[in-house]
Amino acid sequence: MSRVHNFSAGPAALPEAVLRTAAEEMLDWHGRGMSIMEMSHRTPDFEGVIADAEADLRALLSIPANYKVLFLQGGATLQFGMIPANLLRGKASADYILTGSWSEKAVAEARRFCNVKLAADTSVSSFTYAPEQSELQLSSDAAYVHVCTNETIMGVEFPYVPEMLSADIPLVADMSSHILSREIDVRKYGLIYAGAQKNIGPVGLTIVIVRDDLIGHVAPGVPLMLDYKVHADNGSMYNTPPTYAIYMAGLVFKWLKAQGGVAAIEQANIAKAKHLYAAIDGSNGFYRNSVRIADRSRMNVPFTLANDKLDSVFLKESLAAGLANLKGHKLVGGMRASIYNPMPLAGVEALVDFMREFAARHA
Ligand SMILES: *Cc1c(COP(=O)(O)O)cnc(C)c1O
């Protein structure tokens, strides 16, 4: 058996130790003679699994007691709709900060529910930066402000948390591709959401962290399954939750705690990103990343080759060198290395060594 260094943007690599535990427990979880995915969610065993996952996530992110943690389905994409369906609270408009493909999709869905005001729009500069606080045009009548704090496709990450005009306007953040990669202050947000398959676990699970006062305001006619209150009141078990994905996320949280928690993984992530961007910037233009330096993502690193005729050779040879899934998103082209928490520094070093050697051969 040999595993590659997997740079997939999502579903993405999981820690090898987690996969080993899951494999060991697959046929017989804790002596029960069955796997965790073969038992009812209404058992003390599974209730323990979900309670541990929640407690570990709360500890990792220091989530205050007045926030609920919900384990949902439907991906971050369903949150694009659940957010306006639940948070408009009678208001007619919401502010959206448009910085890339994912915030664009969030805007498109929100427009079905309300008047969307763009507090910023970086599309004119091909989504290559995060607008600064002074550039944000926030409106006093907004029900909330939505931001995608790490644009997975463009590789743009907010280096700061936007300040709201007033305390009653909550900040809502799509953190799908960088949650748990850096320290955050949950109290600065009204709602945080993340699809699991980037930095948490397998696909099928979406995590929502929402402040209590924002729960219970769903618009009329919205299905019960899309009401945060229904999920909060039922401990994320209004219907059958994605039990295996929750179990896997729980194993990832335990792994993260064993790495020293979010502060420690953030330092590792800074070192990984620094090494990769230095190789790109030091390549005399052979490789290029066009995101403003302060806003470059630590998790998703897109780069192009000056000679795009070499793209297919690069992909073929990198794969042969054990470096998988480096093909960039079609909107940006070139390459993208997603270097989430489970990617060790050694994986980034192997990529950088390959890039240097490839450039030397083809310069
Ligand atoms: C992947 C991603 C999404 C979409 O997630 P799904 O689980 O496919 O719905 C939304 N936002 C961001 C930032 C993402 O990276």
mmCIF file of C-alpha atoms in Angstrom, residues 64-354:
data_model
loop_
_atom_site.group_PDB
_atom_site.id
_atom_site.type_symbol
_atom_site.label_atom_id
_atom_site.label_comp_id
_atom_site.label_asym_id
_atom_site.label_seq_id
_atom_site.Cartn_x
_atom_site.Cartn_y
_atom_site.Cartn_z
ATOM 1 C CA PRO A 64 -19.326 30.273 23.903
ATOM 2 C CA ALA A 65 -22.328 28.684 25.640
ATOM 3 C CA ASN A 66 -24.804 31.018 23.912
ATOM 4 C CA TYR A 67 -24.034 29.456 20.519
ATOM 5 C CA LYS A 68 -25.568 26.222 19.227
ATOM 6 C CA VAL A 69 -23.563 23.729 17.184
ATOM 7 C CA LEU A 70 -25.715 22.035 14.538
ATOM 8 C CA PHE A 71 -24.778 18.972 12.488
ATOM 9 C CA LEU A 72 -26.747 19.285 9.247
ATOM 10 C CA GLN A 73 -26.824 18.004 5.676
ATOM 11 C CA GLY A 74 -27.194 19.680 2.289
ATOM 12 C CA GLY A 75 -23.687 21.125 2.119
ATOM 13 C CA ALA A 76 -22.652 24.736 2.472
ATOM 14 C CA THR A 77 -24.827 25.255 -0.598
ATOM 15 C CA LEU A 78 -28.032 24.629 1.363
ATOM 16 C CA GLN A 79 -26.871 27.244 3.877
ATOM 17 C CA PHE A 80 -26.867 29.807 1.057
ATOM 18 C CA GLY A 81 -30.675 29.467 1.257
ATOM 19 C CA MET A 82 -31.180 28.620 4.939
ATOM 20 C CA ILE A 83 -29.415 31.813 5.975
ATOM 21 C CA PRO A 84 -31.836 34.268 4.325
ATOM 22 C CA ALA A 85 -34.772 31.955 5.159
ATOM 23 C CA ASN A 86 -33.902 32.201 8.862
ATOM 24 C CA LEU A 87 -32.047 35.450 9.434
ATOM 25 C CA LEU A 88 -33.984 38.141 7.559
ATOM 26 C CA ARG A 89 -36.296 38.519 10.581
ATOM 27 C CA GLY A 90 -38.756 40.695 8.676
ATOM 28 C CA LYS A 91 -36.109 42.847 7.043
ATOM 29 C CA ALA A 92 -35.987 43.327 3.282
ATOM 30 C CA SER A 93 -32.278 43.353 2.575
ATOM 31 C CA ALA A 94 -28.919 41.851 3.466
ATOM 32 C CA ASP A 95 -25.349 42.908 2.683
ATOM 33 C CA TYR A 96 -23.060 40.535 0.818
ATOM 34 C CA ILE A 97 -19.319 40.897 0.348
ATOM 35 C CA LEU A 98 -18.607 39.450 -3.089
ATOM 36 C CA THR A 99 -15.079 38.089 -3.380
ATOM 37 C CA GLY A 100 -15.273 34.971 -5.537
ATOM 38 C CA SER A 101 -17.267 32.040 -6.854
ATOM 39 C CA TRP A 102 -18.653 30.868 -3.539
ATOM 40 C CA SER A 103 -19.890 34.257 -2.387
ATOM 41 C CA GLU A 104 -21.347 34.670 -5.883
ATOM 42 C CA LYS A 105 -23.408 31.503 -5.375
ATOM 43 C CA ALA A 106 -24.484 32.723 -1.933
ATOM 44 C CA VAL A 107 -25.616 36.010 -3.507
ATOM 45 C CA ALA A 108 -27.565 34.245 -6.256
ATOM 46 C CA GLU A 109 -29.516 32.230 -3.702
ATOM 47 C CA ALA A 110 -30.104 35.180 -1.356
ATOM 48 C CA ARG A 111 -31.583 37.195 -4.259
ATOM 49 C CA ARG A 112 -34.475 34.698 -4.266
ATOM 50 C CA PHE A 113 -35.325 35.822 -0.715
ATOM 51 C CA CYS A 114 -34.418 39.491 -0.407
ATOM 52 C CA ASN A 115 -32.798 42.572 -1.797
ATOM 53 C CA VAL A 116 -29.061 41.890 -1.829
ATOM 54 C CA LYS A 117 -26.757 44.871 -1.442
ATOM 55 C CA LEU A 118 -23.165 44.268 -2.429
ATOM 56 C CA ALA A 119 -21.019 45.754 0.320
ATOM 57 C CA ALA A 120 -18.048 45.114 -1.955
ATOM 58 C CA ASP A 121 -17.523 43.449 -5.295
ATOM 59 C CA THR A 122 -14.025 42.454 -6.349
ATOM 60 C CA SER A 123 -15.087 40.813 -9.605
ATOM 61 C CA VAL A 124 -13.652 43.739 -11.606
ATOM 62 C CA SER A 125 -10.204 42.750 -10.406
ATOM 63 C CA SER A 126 -10.842 39.044 -11.113
ATOM 64 C CA PHE A 127 -11.412 38.297 -7.427
ATOM 65 C CA THR A 128 -7.757 38.702 -6.493
ATOM 66 C CA TYR A 129 -8.078 40.407 -3.118
ATOM 67 C CA ALA A 130 -10.164 40.782 0.031
ATOM 68 C CA PRO A 131 -11.597 44.302 0.386
ATOM 69 C CA GLU A 132 -10.420 46.253 3.405
ATOM 70 C CA GLN A 133 -12.762 47.483 6.100
ATOM 71 C CA SER A 134 -12.660 51.041 4.699
ATOM 72 C CA GLU A 135 -13.853 49.770 1.304
ATOM 73 C CA LEU A 136 -16.961 48.047 2.683
ATOM 74 C CA GLN A 137 -20.215 49.861 1.964
ATOM 75 C CA LEU A 138 -22.380 48.542 4.756
ATOM 76 C CA SER A 139 -26.024 49.508 5.095
ATOM 77 C CA SER A 140 -27.731 50.280 8.387
ATOM 78 C CA ASP A 141 -30.916 48.403 7.404
ATOM 79 C CA ALA A 142 -29.201 45.095 6.532
ATOM 80 C CA ALA A 143 -30.548 42.002 8.294
ATOM 81 C CA TYR A 144 -26.997 40.598 8.294
ATOM 82 C CA VAL A 145 -23.677 40.798 6.460
ATOM 83 C CA HIS A 146 -22.442 37.717 4.624
ATOM 84 C CA VAL A 147 -18.800 37.011 3.886
ATOM 85 C CA CYS A 148 -16.906 34.011 2.510
ATOM 86 C CA THR A 149 -13.763 34.223 4.621
ATOM 87 C CA ASN A 150 -11.769 31.876 2.368
ATOM 88 C CA GLU A 151 -12.624 31.676 -1.322
ATOM 89 C CA THR A 152 -11.564 28.134 -2.162
ATOM 90 C CA ILE A 153 -11.344 28.605 -5.931
ATOM 91 C CA MET A 154 -9.608 31.995 -6.097
ATOM 92 C CA GLY A 155 -7.425 31.358 -3.052
ATOM 93 C CA VAL A 156 -8.388 34.617 -1.296
ATOM 94 C CA GLU A 157 -8.556 34.625 2.500
ATOM 95 C CA PHE A 158 -9.655 37.503 4.715
ATOM 96 C CA PRO A 159 -6.767 38.526 6.976
ATOM 97 C CA TYR A 160 -9.191 40.368 9.294
ATOM 98 C CA VAL A 161 -12.768 40.109 10.566
ATOM 99 C CA PRO A 162 -15.115 42.763 9.104
ATOM 100 C CA GLU A 163 -16.583 45.096 11.734
ATOM 101 C CA MET A 164 -20.356 45.601 11.683
ATOM 102 C CA LEU A 165 -22.104 48.994 11.742
ATOM 103 C CA SER A 166 -23.996 47.997 14.870
ATOM 104 C CA ALA A 167 -24.236 45.109 17.308
ATOM 105 C CA ASP A 168 -27.682 44.064 15.993
ATOM 106 C CA ILE A 169 -26.345 43.310 12.519
ATOM 107 C CA PRO A 170 -24.795 39.844 12.693
ATOM 108 C CA LEU A 171 -21.832 38.765 10.599
ATOM 109 C CA VAL A 172 -22.444 35.470 8.776
ATOM 110 C CA ALA A 173 -19.390 33.609 7.485
ATOM 111 C CA ASP A 174 -18.883 30.753 5.056
ATOM 112 C CA MET A 175 -15.734 29.144 6.497
ATOM 113 C CA SER A 176 -16.041 25.884 4.557
ATOM 114 C CA SER A 177 -12.453 25.748 3.376
ATOM 115 C CA HIS A 178 -10.560 27.145 6.357
ATOM 116 C CA ILE A 179 -12.510 26.416 9.529
ATOM 117 C CA LEU A 180 -10.176 25.010 12.212
ATOM 118 C CA SER A 181 -7.099 26.105 10.242
ATOM 119 C CA ARG A 182 -6.601 29.287 12.280
ATOM 120 C CA GLU A 183 -7.770 30.779 15.530
ATOM 121 C CA ILE A 184 -11.036 32.698 15.367
ATOM 122 C CA ASP A 185 -13.103 34.645 17.864
ATOM 123 C CA VAL A 186 -16.549 33.078 17.492
ATOM 124 C CA ARG A 187 -18.133 36.022 19.356
ATOM 125 C CA LYS A 188 -17.471 38.247 16.343
ATOM 126 C CA TYR A 189 -19.911 36.193 14.272
ATOM 127 C CA GLY A 190 -23.648 35.614 14.431
ATOM 128 C CA LEU A 191 -23.404 32.458 12.361
ATOM 129 C CA ILE A 192 -20.523 30.389 10.993
ATOM 130 C CA TYR A 193 -21.041 27.537 8.567
ATOM 131 C CA ALA A 194 -18.826 25.000 6.854
ATOM 132 C CA GLY A 195 -19.287 21.973 4.663
ATOM 133 C CA ALA A 196 -17.212 19.205 6.215
ATOM 134 C CA GLN A 197 -15.366 17.850 3.189
ATOM 135 C CA LYS A 198 -12.567 20.423 3.118
ATOM 136 C CA ASN A 199 -11.114 20.637 6.589
ATOM 137 C CA ILE A 200 -13.383 18.570 8.859
ATOM 138 C CA GLY A 201 -14.200 15.121 7.508
ATOM 139 C CA PRO A 202 -16.103 13.324 4.774
ATOM 140 C CA VAL A 203 -18.806 14.981 2.688
ATOM 141 C CA GLY A 204 -22.398 14.708 3.867
ATOM 142 C CA LEU A 205 -22.063 16.851 6.981
ATOM 143 C CA THR A 206 -22.393 20.623 7.313
ATOM 144 C CA ILE A 207 -21.570 22.357 10.562
ATOM 145 C CA VAL A 208 -23.444 25.480 11.650
ATOM 146 C CA ILE A 209 -22.437 27.488 14.712
ATOM 147 C CA VAL A 210 -25.200 29.975 15.436
ATOM 148 C CA ARG A 211 -25.881 32.463 18.219
ATOM 149 C CA ASP A 212 -29.033 31.676 20.234
ATOM 150 C CA ASP A 213 -30.861 34.909 19.490
ATOM 151 C CA LEU A 214 -30.711 34.236 15.743
ATOM 152 C CA ILE A 215 -32.641 30.996 16.112
ATOM 153 C CA GLY A 216 -36.438 30.917 15.883
ATOM 154 C CA HIS A 217 -37.128 33.513 13.187
ATOM 155 C CA VAL A 218 -37.725 31.340 10.132
ATOM 156 C CA ALA A 219 -39.839 32.860 7.361
ATOM 157 C CA PRO A 220 -43.342 31.435 6.799
ATOM 158 C CA GLY A 221 -43.687 28.502 4.425
ATOM 159 C CA VAL A 222 -40.134 27.242 4.897
ATOM 160 C CA PRO A 223 -39.845 23.457 5.416
ATOM 161 C CA LEU A 224 -39.188 22.346 8.989
ATOM 162 C CA MET A 225 -35.908 20.773 7.881
ATOM 163 C CA LEU A 226 -34.657 24.258 6.947
ATOM 164 C CA ASP A 227 -35.486 25.861 10.304
ATOM 165 C CA TYR A 228 -32.476 26.212 12.612
ATOM 166 C CA LYS A 229 -34.810 26.045 15.619
ATOM 167 C CA VAL A 230 -36.047 22.565 14.657
ATOM 168 C CA HIS A 231 -32.466 21.285 14.550
ATOM 169 C CA ALA A 232 -31.422 23.158 17.710
ATOM 170 C CA ASP A 233 -34.432 21.868 19.691
ATOM 171 C CA ASN A 234 -33.739 18.306 18.591
ATOM 172 C CA GLY A 235 -29.987 18.179 19.154
ATOM 173 C CA SER A 236 -29.401 17.857 15.379
ATOM 174 C CA MET A 237 -31.523 14.679 15.424
ATOM 175 C CA TYR A 238 -34.874 15.885 14.107
ATOM 176 C CA ASN A 239 -34.377 13.245 11.449
ATOM 177 C CA THR A 240 -31.587 10.721 10.945
ATOM 178 C CA PRO A 241 -28.327 12.684 10.958
ATOM 179 C CA PRO A 242 -25.311 11.699 8.809
ATOM 180 C CA THR A 243 -24.002 9.398 11.518
ATOM 181 C CA TYR A 244 -20.846 8.145 9.824
ATOM 182 C CA ALA A 245 -19.744 11.623 8.768
ATOM 183 C CA ILE A 246 -20.306 12.880 12.331
ATOM 184 C CA TYR A 247 -18.268 9.966 13.711
ATOM 185 C CA MET A 248 -15.431 10.743 11.274
ATOM 186 C CA ALA A 249 -15.543 14.461 12.101
ATOM 187 C CA GLY A 250 -15.300 13.488 15.769
ATOM 188 C CA LEU A 251 -12.164 11.457 15.066
ATOM 189 C CA VAL A 252 -10.682 14.438 13.193
ATOM 190 C CA PHE A 253 -11.425 16.732 16.162
ATOM 191 C CA LYS A 254 -9.637 14.302 18.503
ATOM 192 C CA TRP A 255 -6.695 14.185 16.078
ATOM 193 C CA LEU A 256 -6.594 17.988 15.986
ATOM 194 C CA LYS A 257 -6.552 18.181 19.772
ATOM 195 C CA ALA A 258 -3.666 15.717 19.795
ATOM 196 C CA GLN A 259 -1.774 18.017 17.371
ATOM 197 C CA GLY A 260 -2.012 20.762 19.988
ATOM 198 C CA GLY A 261 -5.294 22.298 18.847
ATOM 199 C CA VAL A 262 -6.025 25.159 16.486
ATOM 200 C CA ALA A 263 -3.205 27.456 17.659
ATOM 201 C CA ALA A 264 -0.623 24.757 16.932
ATOM 202 C CA ILE A 265 -2.089 23.740 13.563
ATOM 203 C CA GLU A 266 -2.240 27.426 12.589
ATOM 204 C CA GLN A 267 1.527 27.699 13.072
ATOM 205 C CA ALA A 268 2.026 24.596 10.933
ATOM 206 C CA ASN A 269 -0.311 26.020 8.280
ATOM 207 C CA ILE A 270 1.601 29.320 8.220
ATOM 208 C CA ALA A 271 4.866 27.454 7.681
ATOM 209 C CA LYS A 272 3.386 25.321 4.883
ATOM 210 C CA ALA A 273 1.882 28.291 3.025
ATOM 211 C CA LYS A 274 5.048 30.364 3.416
ATOM 212 C CA HIS A 275 7.163 27.607 1.898
ATOM 213 C CA LEU A 276 4.868 27.170 -1.106
ATOM 214 C CA TYR A 277 4.338 30.878 -1.876
ATOM 215 C CA ALA A 278 8.092 31.474 -1.544
ATOM 216 C CA ALA A 279 8.695 28.824 -4.195
ATOM 217 C CA ILE A 280 6.126 30.432 -6.511
ATOM 218 C CA ASP A 281 7.451 33.973 -5.988
ATOM 219 C CA GLY A 282 11.054 32.828 -6.262
ATOM 220 C CA SER A 283 10.572 31.057 -9.596
ATOM 221 C CA ASN A 284 11.452 34.062 -11.797
ATOM 222 C CA GLY A 285 7.948 34.077 -13.208
ATOM 223 C CA PHE A 286 7.879 30.388 -14.127
ATOM 224 C CA TYR A 287 5.015 30.039 -11.609
ATOM 225 C CA ARG A 288 2.617 32.820 -10.694
ATOM 226 C CA ASN A 289 -0.067 33.516 -8.101
ATOM 227 C CA SER A 290 -1.990 36.746 -8.687
ATOM 228 C CA VAL A 291 -3.698 37.195 -5.312
ATOM 229 C CA ARG A 292 -2.687 40.273 -3.271
ATOM 230 C CA ILE A 293 -0.013 39.052 -0.897
ATOM 231 C CA ALA A 294 -1.789 39.985 2.363
ATOM 232 C CA ASP A 295 -4.930 38.123 1.246
ATOM 233 C CA ARG A 296 -3.379 34.914 -0.034
ATOM 234 C CA SER A 297 -5.084 31.818 1.298
ATOM 235 C CA ARG A 298 -3.122 29.529 3.575
ATOM 236 C CA MET A 299 -5.340 26.639 2.534
ATOM 237 C CA ASN A 300 -5.853 26.921 -1.239
ATOM 238 C CA VAL A 301 -2.891 27.990 -3.344
ATOM 239 C CA PRO A 302 -3.699 28.472 -7.027
ATOM 240 C CA PHE A 303 -0.782 29.036 -9.398
ATOM 241 C CA THR A 304 -0.312 29.171 -13.131
ATOM 242 C CA LEU A 305 2.639 28.245 -15.292
ATOM 243 C CA ALA A 306 3.902 31.054 -17.532
ATOM 244 C CA ASN A 307 3.822 28.547 -20.384
ATOM 245 C CA ASP A 308 0.410 26.885 -20.118
ATOM 246 C CA LYS A 309 1.404 24.349 -22.754
ATOM 247 C CA LEU A 310 3.318 22.690 -19.915
ATOM 248 C CA ASP A 311 0.191 22.221 -17.753
ATOM 249 C CA SER A 312 -0.538 18.672 -18.828
ATOM 250 C CA VAL A 313 3.124 17.633 -18.510
ATOM 251 C CA PHE A 314 3.224 19.170 -15.031
ATOM 252 C CA LEU A 315 0.132 17.240 -13.977
ATOM 253 C CA LYS A 316 1.359 13.962 -15.401
ATOM 254 C CA GLU A 317 4.831 14.202 -13.910
ATOM 255 C CA SER A 318 3.647 15.457 -10.527
ATOM 256 C CA LEU A 319 1.249 12.533 -10.254
ATOM 257 C CA ALA A 320 4.052 10.140 -11.130
ATOM 258 C CA ALA A 321 6.012 11.764 -8.280
ATOM 259 C CA GLY A 322 3.203 10.950 -5.825
ATOM 260 C CA LEU A 323 1.623 14.430 -5.839
ATOM 261 C CA ALA A 324 -2.072 14.061 -6.682
ATOM 262 C CA ASN A 325 -4.957 16.375 -7.591
ATOM 263 C CA LEU A 326 -3.026 19.511 -8.482
ATOM 264 C CA LYS A 327 -5.228 20.494 -11.421
ATOM 265 C CA GLY A 328 -6.638 23.991 -10.915
ATOM 266 C CA HIS A 329 -10.301 24.890 -11.024
ATOM 267 C CA LYS A 330 -11.527 25.550 -14.540
ATOM 268 C CA LEU A 331 -12.404 29.171 -13.681
ATOM 269 C CA VAL A 332 -8.802 30.003 -12.779
ATOM 270 C CA GLY A 333 -6.859 27.441 -14.818
ATOM 271 C CA GLY A 334 -3.370 26.236 -14.055
ATOM 272 C CA MET A 335 -2.786 24.428 -10.772
ATOM 273 C CA ARG A 336 -4.162 24.548 -7.267
ATOM 274 C CA ALA A 337 -2.589 22.982 -4.203
ATOM 275 C CA SER A 338 -5.038 22.676 -1.322
ATOM 276 C CA ILE A 339 -3.006 22.244 1.831
ATOM 277 C CA TYR A 340 -5.591 21.712 4.566
ATOM 278 C CA ASN A 341 -4.799 20.713 8.145
ATOM 279 C CA PRO A 342 -4.006 17.048 7.367
ATOM 280 C CA MET A 343 -1.330 17.952 4.776
ATOM 281 C CA PRO A 344 2.039 17.598 6.508
ATOM 282 C CA LEU A 345 4.891 20.041 5.849
ATOM 283 C CA ALA A 346 6.695 17.105 4.207
ATOM 284 C CA GLY A 347 3.960 17.016 1.543
ATOM 285 C CA VAL A 348 4.439 20.708 0.754
ATOM 286 C CA GLU A 349 8.225 20.211 0.700
ATOM 287 C CA ALA A 350 7.819 17.361 -1.773
ATOM 288 C CA LEU A 351 5.673 19.598 -3.981
ATOM 289 C CA VAL A 352 8.154 22.479 -3.812
ATOM 290 C CA ASP A 353 11.065 20.177 -4.631
ATOM 291 C CA PHE A 354 9.143 18.865 -7.614
#
